[in-house]
Amino acid sequence: MNLTKIEWCDYTWNPITGCTNNCEYCYARKIARRFPKKFNGFKPTFYENRLIEPYNTPPPKKRKPWIKKAFPNTSLTFTVSMGDMFAAPDFLWINKILGVFWDCNPYGKDLRLHFDHEFHIFQVLTKFPSNLWHYLPHDNIPMNLWLGVTVNFNKELPKLDCLTIHRRGIRFVSFEPIFEEVKLSLLPRWLDWIIIGGMTGSRKMNCETNPEMRSWIENIINFADKHDIPVFIKDNAKYPEKIRKFPYGGEI
């Protein structure tokens, strides 16, 4: 596990790396191109030796204050940041990772508090949400798994319906990078969290380089406020106001 500068989590954890989606703006793929041996050419790969890492990894001593305020005793762990957990899934891979989720769940399998391991909330983003229905146990998904879908264009919004498989936990969308004004009529009201970000690198896209993005973000914020959905805006969006809200409360 690695400490990360990503604003909405403490750690990244990669028991799987690689993806088959070929997004031209994927930061993980760019890193993998620089270090092809380290990431097996970005082919989906499982690293069983990394499964032990969350058990003995406590919240970092120096935490982002907005995370510490919201989750003082639980680490936020972005799982498979260097790929997509559901790009080319294998039942064995998924089941072993789910076992770690359960073991590090602050509520345990029977929803009673236990203290056997360090506590983690595992945040998973996917571009392949239809695979959730094939590889997750519909009635036995741990509550400390936050499931999210990356959406860059309005045509991808219907994919969010696949998140309804997760009836007990947090379901969220990440508009990063956000490329167009979101059709709010297609955005589910049952979402638990919305992340918004810009695009970095040589093709920067944010509220400074693309001023109309500010109105796109404001529209999402207004929608979210109306439906009590917390919003987290990343710094790379260059939005003038700091908005860093989480499910279950906590904000800066």
PDB file of N, CA and C in Angstrom, residues 161-251:
ATOM      1  N   ASP A 161     -26.640   2.664 -13.436  1.00  0.00           N
ATOM      2  CA  ASP A 161     -27.699   1.776 -12.945  1.00  0.00           C
ATOM      3  C   ASP A 161     -27.139   0.468 -12.402  1.00  0.00           C
ATOM      4  N   CYS A 162     -25.966   0.065 -12.906  1.00  0.00           N
ATOM      5  CA  CYS A 162     -25.364  -1.183 -12.434  1.00  0.00           C
ATOM      6  C   CYS A 162     -24.955  -1.107 -10.970  1.00  0.00           C
ATOM      7  N   LEU A 163     -24.817   0.091 -10.438  1.00  0.00           N
ATOM      8  CA  LEU A 163     -24.433   0.235  -9.035  1.00  0.00           C
ATOM      9  C   LEU A 163     -25.537  -0.178  -8.074  1.00  0.00           C
ATOM     10  N   THR A 164     -26.732  -0.358  -8.574  1.00  0.00           N
ATOM     11  CA  THR A 164     -27.842  -0.752  -7.693  1.00  0.00           C
ATOM     12  C   THR A 164     -27.642  -2.140  -7.101  1.00  0.00           C
ATOM     13  N   ILE A 165     -26.654  -2.881  -7.594  1.00  0.00           N
ATOM     14  CA  ILE A 165     -26.338  -4.175  -6.984  1.00  0.00           C
ATOM     15  C   ILE A 165     -25.890  -3.991  -5.532  1.00  0.00           C
ATOM     16  N   HIS A 166     -25.318  -2.829  -5.232  1.00  0.00           N
ATOM     17  CA  HIS A 166     -24.769  -2.573  -3.893  1.00  0.00           C
ATOM     18  C   HIS A 166     -25.838  -1.883  -3.052  1.00  0.00           C
ATOM     19  N   ARG A 167     -26.647  -2.678  -2.378  1.00  0.00           N
ATOM     20  CA  ARG A 167     -27.818  -2.142  -1.682  1.00  0.00           C
ATOM     21  C   ARG A 167     -27.484  -1.560  -0.310  1.00  0.00           C
ATOM     22  N   ARG A 168     -26.365  -1.983   0.283  1.00  0.00           N
ATOM     23  CA  ARG A 168     -26.078  -1.574   1.662  1.00  0.00           C
ATOM     24  C   ARG A 168     -24.940  -0.566   1.772  1.00  0.00           C
ATOM     25  N   GLY A 169     -24.193  -0.360   0.695  1.00  0.00           N
ATOM     26  CA  GLY A 169     -23.005   0.477   0.793  1.00  0.00           C
ATOM     27  C   GLY A 169     -23.074   1.722  -0.071  1.00  0.00           C
ATOM     28  N   ILE A 170     -21.962   2.438  -0.104  1.00  0.00           N
ATOM     29  CA  ILE A 170     -21.874   3.705  -0.822  1.00  0.00           C
ATOM     30  C   ILE A 170     -21.713   3.461  -2.316  1.00  0.00           C
ATOM     31  N   ARG A 171     -22.503   4.218  -3.095  1.00  0.00           N
ATOM     32  CA  ARG A 171     -22.456   4.149  -4.560  1.00  0.00           C
ATOM     33  C   ARG A 171     -22.153   5.552  -5.072  1.00  0.00           C
ATOM     34  N   PHE A 172     -21.135   5.656  -5.921  1.00  0.00           N
ATOM     35  CA  PHE A 172     -20.725   6.995  -6.322  1.00  0.00           C
ATOM     36  C   PHE A 172     -20.312   7.062  -7.786  1.00  0.00           C
ATOM     37  N   VAL A 173     -20.196   8.298  -8.268  1.00  0.00           N
ATOM     38  CA  VAL A 173     -19.757   8.550  -9.634  1.00  0.00           C
ATOM     39  C   VAL A 173     -18.569   9.494  -9.582  1.00  0.00           C
ATOM     40  N   SER A 174     -17.621   9.271 -10.478  1.00  0.00           N
ATOM     41  CA  SER A 174     -16.475  10.162 -10.615  1.00  0.00           C
ATOM     42  C   SER A 174     -16.490  10.783 -12.002  1.00  0.00           C
ATOM     43  N   PHE A 175     -16.701  12.087 -12.047  1.00  0.00           N
ATOM     44  CA  PHE A 175     -16.592  12.830 -13.304  1.00  0.00           C
ATOM     45  C   PHE A 175     -15.168  13.384 -13.392  1.00  0.00           C
ATOM     46  N   GLU A 176     -14.237  12.521 -13.726  1.00  0.00           N
ATOM     47  CA  GLU A 176     -12.844  12.950 -13.857  1.00  0.00           C
ATOM     48  C   GLU A 176     -12.146  12.196 -14.982  1.00  0.00           C
ATOM     49  N   PRO A 177     -11.751  12.891 -16.027  1.00  0.00           N
ATOM     50  CA  PRO A 177     -12.046  14.310 -16.253  1.00  0.00           C
ATOM     51  C   PRO A 177     -13.475  14.510 -16.755  1.00  0.00           C
ATOM     52  N   ILE A 178     -14.023  15.669 -16.441  1.00  0.00           N
ATOM     53  CA  ILE A 178     -15.357  16.017 -16.923  1.00  0.00           C
ATOM     54  C   ILE A 178     -15.195  16.734 -18.263  1.00  0.00           C
ATOM     55  N   PHE A 179     -15.829  16.205 -19.299  1.00  0.00           N
ATOM     56  CA  PHE A 179     -15.619  16.710 -20.653  1.00  0.00           C
ATOM     57  C   PHE A 179     -16.792  17.507 -21.211  1.00  0.00           C
ATOM     58  N   GLU A 180     -17.952  17.394 -20.585  1.00  0.00           N
ATOM     59  CA  GLU A 180     -19.114  18.103 -21.115  1.00  0.00           C
ATOM     60  C   GLU A 180     -20.116  18.341 -19.996  1.00  0.00           C
ATOM     61  N   GLU A 181     -21.077  19.211 -20.256  1.00  0.00           N
ATOM     62  CA  GLU A 181     -22.115  19.486 -19.276  1.00  0.00           C
ATOM     63  C   GLU A 181     -22.940  18.230 -19.039  1.00  0.00           C
ATOM     64  N   VAL A 182     -23.129  17.895 -17.785  1.00  0.00           N
ATOM     65  CA  VAL A 182     -23.822  16.658 -17.433  1.00  0.00           C
ATOM     66  C   VAL A 182     -25.331  16.847 -17.579  1.00  0.00           C
ATOM     67  N   LYS A 183     -25.969  15.873 -18.234  1.00  0.00           N
ATOM     68  CA  LYS A 183     -27.431  15.875 -18.329  1.00  0.00           C
ATOM     69  C   LYS A 183     -28.000  15.393 -16.997  1.00  0.00           C
ATOM     70  N   LEU A 184     -28.420  16.333 -16.199  1.00  0.00           N
ATOM     71  CA  LEU A 184     -28.838  16.007 -14.836  1.00  0.00           C
ATOM     72  C   LEU A 184     -30.070  15.118 -14.797  1.00  0.00           C
ATOM     73  N   SER A 185     -30.864  15.138 -15.850  1.00  0.00           N
ATOM     74  CA  SER A 185     -32.046  14.272 -15.892  1.00  0.00           C
ATOM     75  C   SER A 185     -31.660  12.798 -15.925  1.00  0.00           C
ATOM     76  N   LEU A 186     -30.415  12.512 -16.318  1.00  0.00           N
ATOM     77  CA  LEU A 186     -29.934  11.129 -16.381  1.00  0.00           C
ATOM     78  C   LEU A 186     -29.120  10.736 -15.149  1.00  0.00           C
ATOM     79  N   LEU A 187     -28.909  11.684 -14.254  1.00  0.00           N
ATOM     80  CA  LEU A 187     -28.088  11.417 -13.077  1.00  0.00           C
ATOM     81  C   LEU A 187     -28.972  10.886 -11.943  1.00  0.00           C
ATOM     82  N   PRO A 188     -28.710   9.671 -11.457  1.00  0.00           N
ATOM     83  CA  PRO A 188     -29.576   9.082 -10.421  1.00  0.00           C
ATOM     84  C   PRO A 188     -29.595   9.904  -9.133  1.00  0.00           C
ATOM     85  N   ARG A 189     -30.763   9.992  -8.538  1.00  0.00           N
ATOM     86  CA  ARG A 189     -30.900  10.716  -7.275  1.00  0.00           C
ATOM     87  C   ARG A 189     -30.450   9.883  -6.087  1.00  0.00           C
ATOM     88  N   TRP A 190     -30.288   8.585  -6.294  1.00  0.00           N
ATOM     89  CA  TRP A 190     -29.911   7.715  -5.185  1.00  0.00           C
ATOM     90  C   TRP A 190     -28.395   7.638  -4.969  1.00  0.00           C
ATOM     91  N   LEU A 191     -27.623   8.358  -5.769  1.00  0.00           N
ATOM     92  CA  LEU A 191     -26.175   8.343  -5.578  1.00  0.00           C
ATOM     93  C   LEU A 191     -25.816   8.829  -4.176  1.00  0.00           C
ATOM     94  N   ASP A 192     -24.739   8.278  -3.632  1.00  0.00           N
ATOM     95  CA  ASP A 192     -24.293   8.646  -2.294  1.00  0.00           C
ATOM     96  C   ASP A 192     -23.119   9.623  -2.294  1.00  0.00           C
ATOM     97  N   TRP A 193     -22.502   9.815  -3.462  1.00  0.00           N
ATOM     98  CA  TRP A 193     -21.305  10.659  -3.509  1.00  0.00           C
ATOM     99  C   TRP A 193     -21.008  11.001  -4.961  1.00  0.00           C
ATOM    100  N   ILE A 194     -20.491  12.215  -5.176  1.00  0.00           N
ATOM    101  CA  ILE A 194     -20.085  12.660  -6.509  1.00  0.00           C
ATOM    102  C   ILE A 194     -18.692  13.269  -6.411  1.00  0.00           C
ATOM    103  N   ILE A 195     -17.775  12.775  -7.234  1.00  0.00           N
ATOM    104  CA  ILE A 195     -16.426  13.335  -7.343  1.00  0.00           C
ATOM    105  C   ILE A 195     -16.322  14.059  -8.684  1.00  0.00           C
ATOM    106  N   ILE A 196     -15.698  15.224  -8.679  1.00  0.00           N
ATOM    107  CA  ILE A 196     -15.509  15.991  -9.910  1.00  0.00           C
ATOM    108  C   ILE A 196     -14.040  16.382 -10.020  1.00  0.00           C
ATOM    109  N   GLY A 197     -13.467  16.186 -11.199  1.00  0.00           N
ATOM    110  CA  GLY A 197     -12.069  16.558 -11.416  1.00  0.00           C
ATOM    111  C   GLY A 197     -11.827  17.018 -12.837  1.00  0.00           C
ATOM    112  N   GLY A 198     -10.697  17.646 -13.044  1.00  0.00           N
ATOM    113  CA  GLY A 198     -10.304  18.091 -14.374  1.00  0.00           C
ATOM    114  C   GLY A 198      -9.293  17.142 -14.985  1.00  0.00           C
ATOM    115  N   MET A 199      -8.662  17.587 -16.057  1.00  0.00           N
ATOM    116  CA  MET A 199      -7.645  16.781 -16.717  1.00  0.00           C
ATOM    117  C   MET A 199      -6.311  17.500 -16.605  1.00  0.00           C
ATOM    118  N   THR A 200      -5.290  16.747 -16.248  1.00  0.00           N
ATOM    119  CA  THR A 200      -3.956  17.306 -16.079  1.00  0.00           C
ATOM    120  C   THR A 200      -3.081  16.941 -17.270  1.00  0.00           C
ATOM    121  N   GLY A 201      -1.818  17.308 -17.200  1.00  0.00           N
ATOM    122  CA  GLY A 201      -0.903  17.003 -18.286  1.00  0.00           C
ATOM    123  C   GLY A 201      -0.913  18.072 -19.364  1.00  0.00           C
ATOM    124  N   SER A 202      -0.433  17.699 -20.529  1.00  0.00           N
ATOM    125  CA  SER A 202      -0.317  18.662 -21.630  1.00  0.00           C
ATOM    126  C   SER A 202      -1.672  19.106 -22.159  1.00  0.00           C
ATOM    127  N   ARG A 203      -2.705  18.300 -21.924  1.00  0.00           N
ATOM    128  CA  ARG A 203      -4.052  18.640 -22.400  1.00  0.00           C
ATOM    129  C   ARG A 203      -4.924  19.091 -21.237  1.00  0.00           C
ATOM    130  N   LYS A 204      -4.427  20.013 -20.455  1.00  0.00           N
ATOM    131  CA  LYS A 204      -5.140  20.466 -19.269  1.00  0.00           C
ATOM    132  C   LYS A 204      -6.547  20.937 -19.601  1.00  0.00           C
ATOM    133  N   MET A 205      -7.475  20.518 -18.751  1.00  0.00           N
ATOM    134  CA  MET A 205      -8.856  20.963 -18.888  1.00  0.00           C
ATOM    135  C   MET A 205      -9.395  21.201 -17.490  1.00  0.00           C
ATOM    136  N   ASN A 206      -9.664  22.470 -17.185  1.00  0.00           N
ATOM    137  CA  ASN A 206     -10.172  22.840 -15.874  1.00  0.00           C
ATOM    138  C   ASN A 206     -10.942  24.149 -15.990  1.00  0.00           C
ATOM    139  N   CYS A 207     -11.355  24.692 -14.853  1.00  0.00           N
ATOM    140  CA  CYS A 207     -12.174  25.908 -14.875  1.00  0.00           C
ATOM    141  C   CYS A 207     -11.400  27.128 -15.357  1.00  0.00           C
ATOM    142  N   GLU A 208     -10.070  27.054 -15.348  1.00  0.00           N
ATOM    143  CA  GLU A 208      -9.262  28.168 -15.836  1.00  0.00           C
ATOM    144  C   GLU A 208      -9.026  28.069 -17.335  1.00  0.00           C
ATOM    145  N   THR A 209      -8.721  26.872 -17.819  1.00  0.00           N
ATOM    146  CA  THR A 209      -8.488  26.705 -19.255  1.00  0.00           C
ATOM    147  C   THR A 209      -9.787  26.613 -20.038  1.00  0.00           C
ATOM    148  N   ASN A 210     -10.855  26.191 -19.371  1.00  0.00           N
ATOM    149  CA  ASN A 210     -12.159  26.031 -20.011  1.00  0.00           C
ATOM    150  C   ASN A 210     -13.223  26.628 -19.082  1.00  0.00           C
ATOM    151  N   PRO A 211     -13.434  27.948 -19.138  1.00  0.00           N
ATOM    152  CA  PRO A 211     -14.308  28.634 -18.172  1.00  0.00           C
ATOM    153  C   PRO A 211     -15.724  28.082 -18.077  1.00  0.00           C
ATOM    154  N   GLU A 212     -16.242  27.493 -19.166  1.00  0.00           N
ATOM    155  CA  GLU A 212     -17.612  26.984 -19.097  1.00  0.00           C
ATOM    156  C   GLU A 212     -17.730  25.789 -18.150  1.00  0.00           C
ATOM    157  N   MET A 213     -16.608  25.169 -17.840  1.00  0.00           N
ATOM    158  CA  MET A 213     -16.641  24.047 -16.894  1.00  0.00           C
ATOM    159  C   MET A 213     -17.176  24.485 -15.535  1.00  0.00           C
ATOM    160  N   ARG A 214     -16.945  25.720 -15.182  1.00  0.00           N
ATOM    161  CA  ARG A 214     -17.426  26.207 -13.887  1.00  0.00           C
ATOM    162  C   ARG A 214     -18.947  26.091 -13.791  1.00  0.00           C
ATOM    163  N   SER A 215     -19.651  26.443 -14.855  1.00  0.00           N
ATOM    164  CA  SER A 215     -21.115  26.326 -14.830  1.00  0.00           C
ATOM    165  C   SER A 215     -21.538  24.863 -14.816  1.00  0.00           C
ATOM    166  N   TRP A 216     -20.773  23.982 -15.488  1.00  0.00           N
ATOM    167  CA  TRP A 216     -21.090  22.551 -15.436  1.00  0.00           C
ATOM    168  C   TRP A 216     -21.042  22.069 -13.986  1.00  0.00           C
ATOM    169  N   ILE A 217     -19.984  22.469 -13.284  1.00  0.00           N
ATOM    170  CA  ILE A 217     -19.807  22.031 -11.903  1.00  0.00           C
ATOM    171  C   ILE A 217     -20.884  22.627 -11.005  1.00  0.00           C
ATOM    172  N   GLU A 218     -21.195  23.891 -11.207  1.00  0.00           N
ATOM    173  CA  GLU A 218     -22.230  24.536 -10.391  1.00  0.00           C
ATOM    174  C   GLU A 218     -23.577  23.838 -10.551  1.00  0.00           C
ATOM    175  N   ASN A 219     -23.881  23.406 -11.767  1.00  0.00           N
ATOM    176  CA  ASN A 219     -25.142  22.690 -11.992  1.00  0.00           C
ATOM    177  C   ASN A 219     -25.168  21.368 -11.226  1.00  0.00           C
ATOM    178  N   ILE A 220     -24.038  20.673 -11.212  1.00  0.00           N
ATOM    179  CA  ILE A 220     -23.964  19.412 -10.468  1.00  0.00           C
ATOM    180  C   ILE A 220     -24.114  19.673  -8.973  1.00  0.00           C
ATOM    181  N   ILE A 221     -23.468  20.714  -8.482  1.00  0.00           N
ATOM    182  CA  ILE A 221     -23.564  21.056  -7.059  1.00  0.00           C
ATOM    183  C   ILE A 221     -25.008  21.362  -6.678  1.00  0.00           C
ATOM    184  N   ASN A 222     -25.698  22.122  -7.504  1.00  0.00           N
ATOM    185  CA  ASN A 222     -27.099  22.462  -7.217  1.00  0.00           C
ATOM    186  C   ASN A 222     -27.971  21.212  -7.192  1.00  0.00           C
ATOM    187  N   PHE A 223     -27.738  20.310  -8.147  1.00  0.00           N
ATOM    188  CA  PHE A 223     -28.463  19.035  -8.179  1.00  0.00           C
ATOM    189  C   PHE A 223     -28.181  18.243  -6.908  1.00  0.00           C
ATOM    190  N   ALA A 224     -26.910  18.170  -6.554  1.00  0.00           N
ATOM    191  CA  ALA A 224     -26.509  17.387  -5.383  1.00  0.00           C
ATOM    192  C   ALA A 224     -27.088  17.968  -4.095  1.00  0.00           C
ATOM    193  N   ASP A 225     -27.066  19.280  -3.974  1.00  0.00           N
ATOM    194  CA  ASP A 225     -27.640  19.910  -2.777  1.00  0.00           C
ATOM    195  C   ASP A 225     -29.130  19.608  -2.655  1.00  0.00           C
ATOM    196  N   LYS A 226     -29.803  19.608  -3.782  1.00  0.00           N
ATOM    197  CA  LYS A 226     -31.247  19.348  -3.789  1.00  0.00           C
ATOM    198  C   LYS A 226     -31.556  17.939  -3.316  1.00  0.00           C
ATOM    199  N   HIS A 227     -30.659  17.007  -3.622  1.00  0.00           N
ATOM    200  CA  HIS A 227     -30.917  15.600  -3.306  1.00  0.00           C
ATOM    201  C   HIS A 227     -30.003  15.068  -2.196  1.00  0.00           C
ATOM    202  N   ASP A 228     -29.378  15.974  -1.466  1.00  0.00           N
ATOM    203  CA  ASP A 228     -28.548  15.601  -0.308  1.00  0.00           C
ATOM    204  C   ASP A 228     -27.430  14.632  -0.673  1.00  0.00           C
ATOM    205  N   ILE A 229     -26.756  14.915  -1.765  1.00  0.00           N
ATOM    206  CA  ILE A 229     -25.626  14.097  -2.207  1.00  0.00           C
ATOM    207  C   ILE A 229     -24.340  14.887  -1.967  1.00  0.00           C
ATOM    208  N   PRO A 230     -23.418  14.382  -1.167  1.00  0.00           N
ATOM    209  CA  PRO A 230     -22.160  15.103  -0.943  1.00  0.00           C
ATOM    210  C   PRO A 230     -21.302  15.138  -2.207  1.00  0.00           C
ATOM    211  N   VAL A 231     -20.606  16.243  -2.396  1.00  0.00           N
ATOM    212  CA  VAL A 231     -19.757  16.452  -3.575  1.00  0.00           C
ATOM    213  C   VAL A 231     -18.324  16.693  -3.122  1.00  0.00           C
ATOM    214  N   PHE A 232     -17.392  16.099  -3.864  1.00  0.00           N
ATOM    215  CA  PHE A 232     -15.963  16.309  -3.619  1.00  0.00           C
ATOM    216  C   PHE A 232     -15.341  16.820  -4.913  1.00  0.00           C
ATOM    217  N   ILE A 233     -14.822  18.042  -4.873  1.00  0.00           N
ATOM    218  CA  ILE A 233     -14.204  18.630  -6.064  1.00  0.00           C
ATOM    219  C   ILE A 233     -12.689  18.608  -5.894  1.00  0.00           C
ATOM    220  N   LYS A 234     -12.014  17.949  -6.809  1.00  0.00           N
ATOM    221  CA  LYS A 234     -10.563  17.853  -6.738  1.00  0.00           C
ATOM    222  C   LYS A 234      -9.908  19.176  -7.131  1.00  0.00           C
ATOM    223  N   ASP A 235      -8.720  19.394  -6.615  1.00  0.00           N
ATOM    224  CA  ASP A 235      -8.011  20.638  -6.892  1.00  0.00           C
ATOM    225  C   ASP A 235      -7.709  20.816  -8.376  1.00  0.00           C
ATOM    226  N   ASN A 236      -7.539  19.696  -9.101  1.00  0.00           N
ATOM    227  CA  ASN A 236      -7.187  19.829 -10.516  1.00  0.00           C
ATOM    228  C   ASN A 236      -8.319  20.383 -11.373  1.00  0.00           C
ATOM    229  N   ALA A 237      -9.515  20.506 -10.802  1.00  0.00           N
ATOM    230  CA  ALA A 237     -10.615  21.145 -11.529  1.00  0.00           C
ATOM    231  C   ALA A 237     -10.483  22.666 -11.508  1.00  0.00           C
ATOM    232  N   LYS A 238      -9.663  23.180 -10.583  1.00  0.00           N
ATOM    233  CA  LYS A 238      -9.443  24.628 -10.453  1.00  0.00           C
ATOM    234  C   LYS A 238     -10.750  25.378 -10.190  1.00  0.00           C
ATOM    235  N   TYR A 239     -11.651  24.723  -9.478  1.00  0.00           N
ATOM    236  CA  TYR A 239     -12.893  25.395  -9.096  1.00  0.00           C
ATOM    237  C   TYR A 239     -12.569  26.363  -7.964  1.00  0.00           C
ATOM    238  N   PRO A 240     -13.131  27.570  -7.975  1.00  0.00           N
ATOM    239  CA  PRO A 240     -12.708  28.585  -7.002  1.00  0.00           C
ATOM    240  C   PRO A 240     -13.046  28.270  -5.549  1.00  0.00           C
ATOM    241  N   GLU A 241     -14.005  27.399  -5.304  1.00  0.00           N
ATOM    242  CA  GLU A 241     -14.412  27.075  -3.936  1.00  0.00           C
ATOM    243  C   GLU A 241     -13.938  25.675  -3.559  1.00  0.00           C
ATOM    244  N   LYS A 242     -13.420  25.532  -2.332  1.00  0.00           N
ATOM    245  CA  LYS A 242     -13.016  24.221  -1.835  1.00  0.00           C
ATOM    246  C   LYS A 242     -14.248  23.471  -1.338  1.00  0.00           C
ATOM    247  N   ILE A 243     -14.583  22.387  -2.010  1.00  0.00           N
ATOM    248  CA  ILE A 243     -15.707  21.551  -1.584  1.00  0.00           C
ATOM    249  C   ILE A 243     -15.188  20.126  -1.460  1.00  0.00           C
ATOM    250  N   ARG A 244     -15.160  19.608  -0.241  1.00  0.00           N
ATOM    251  CA  ARG A 244     -14.600  18.281   0.019  1.00  0.00           C
ATOM    252  C   ARG A 244     -15.505  17.541   0.993  1.00  0.00           C
ATOM    253  N   LYS A 245     -16.624  17.121   0.508  1.00  0.00           N
ATOM    254  CA  LYS A 245     -17.597  16.428   1.344  1.00  0.00           C
ATOM    255  C   LYS A 245     -17.525  14.923   1.097  1.00  0.00           C
ATOM    256  N   PHE A 246     -17.851  14.180   2.144  1.00  0.00           N
ATOM    257  CA  PHE A 246     -17.856  12.724   2.083  1.00  0.00           C
ATOM    258  C   PHE A 246     -19.223  12.183   2.486  1.00  0.00           C
ATOM    259  N   PRO A 247     -19.537  10.968   2.060  1.00  0.00           N
ATOM    260  CA  PRO A 247     -20.693  10.284   2.650  1.00  0.00           C
ATOM    261  C   PRO A 247     -20.483  10.134   4.155  1.00  0.00           C
ATOM    262  N   TYR A 248     -21.554  10.113   4.896  1.00  0.00           N
ATOM    263  CA  TYR A 248     -21.525  10.012   6.357  1.00  0.00           C
ATOM    264  C   TYR A 248     -21.071  11.304   7.025  1.00  0.00           C
ATOM    265  N   GLY A 249     -20.982  12.394   6.277  1.00  0.00           N
ATOM    266  CA  GLY A 249     -20.592  13.665   6.884  1.00  0.00           C
ATOM    267  C   GLY A 249     -19.113  13.942   6.746  1.00  0.00           C
ATOM    268  N   GLY A 250     -18.715  15.070   7.272  1.00  0.00           N
ATOM    269  CA  GLY A 250     -17.327  15.488   7.197  1.00  0.00           C
ATOM    270  C   GLY A 250     -17.082  16.339   5.972  1.00  0.00           C
ATOM    271  N   GLU A 251     -16.518  17.514   6.156  1.00  0.00           N
ATOM    272  CA  GLU A 251     -16.215  18.390   5.049  1.00  0.00           C
ATOM    273  C   GLU A 251     -15.225  19.438   5.519  1.00  0.00           C
TER     274      GLU A 251
END
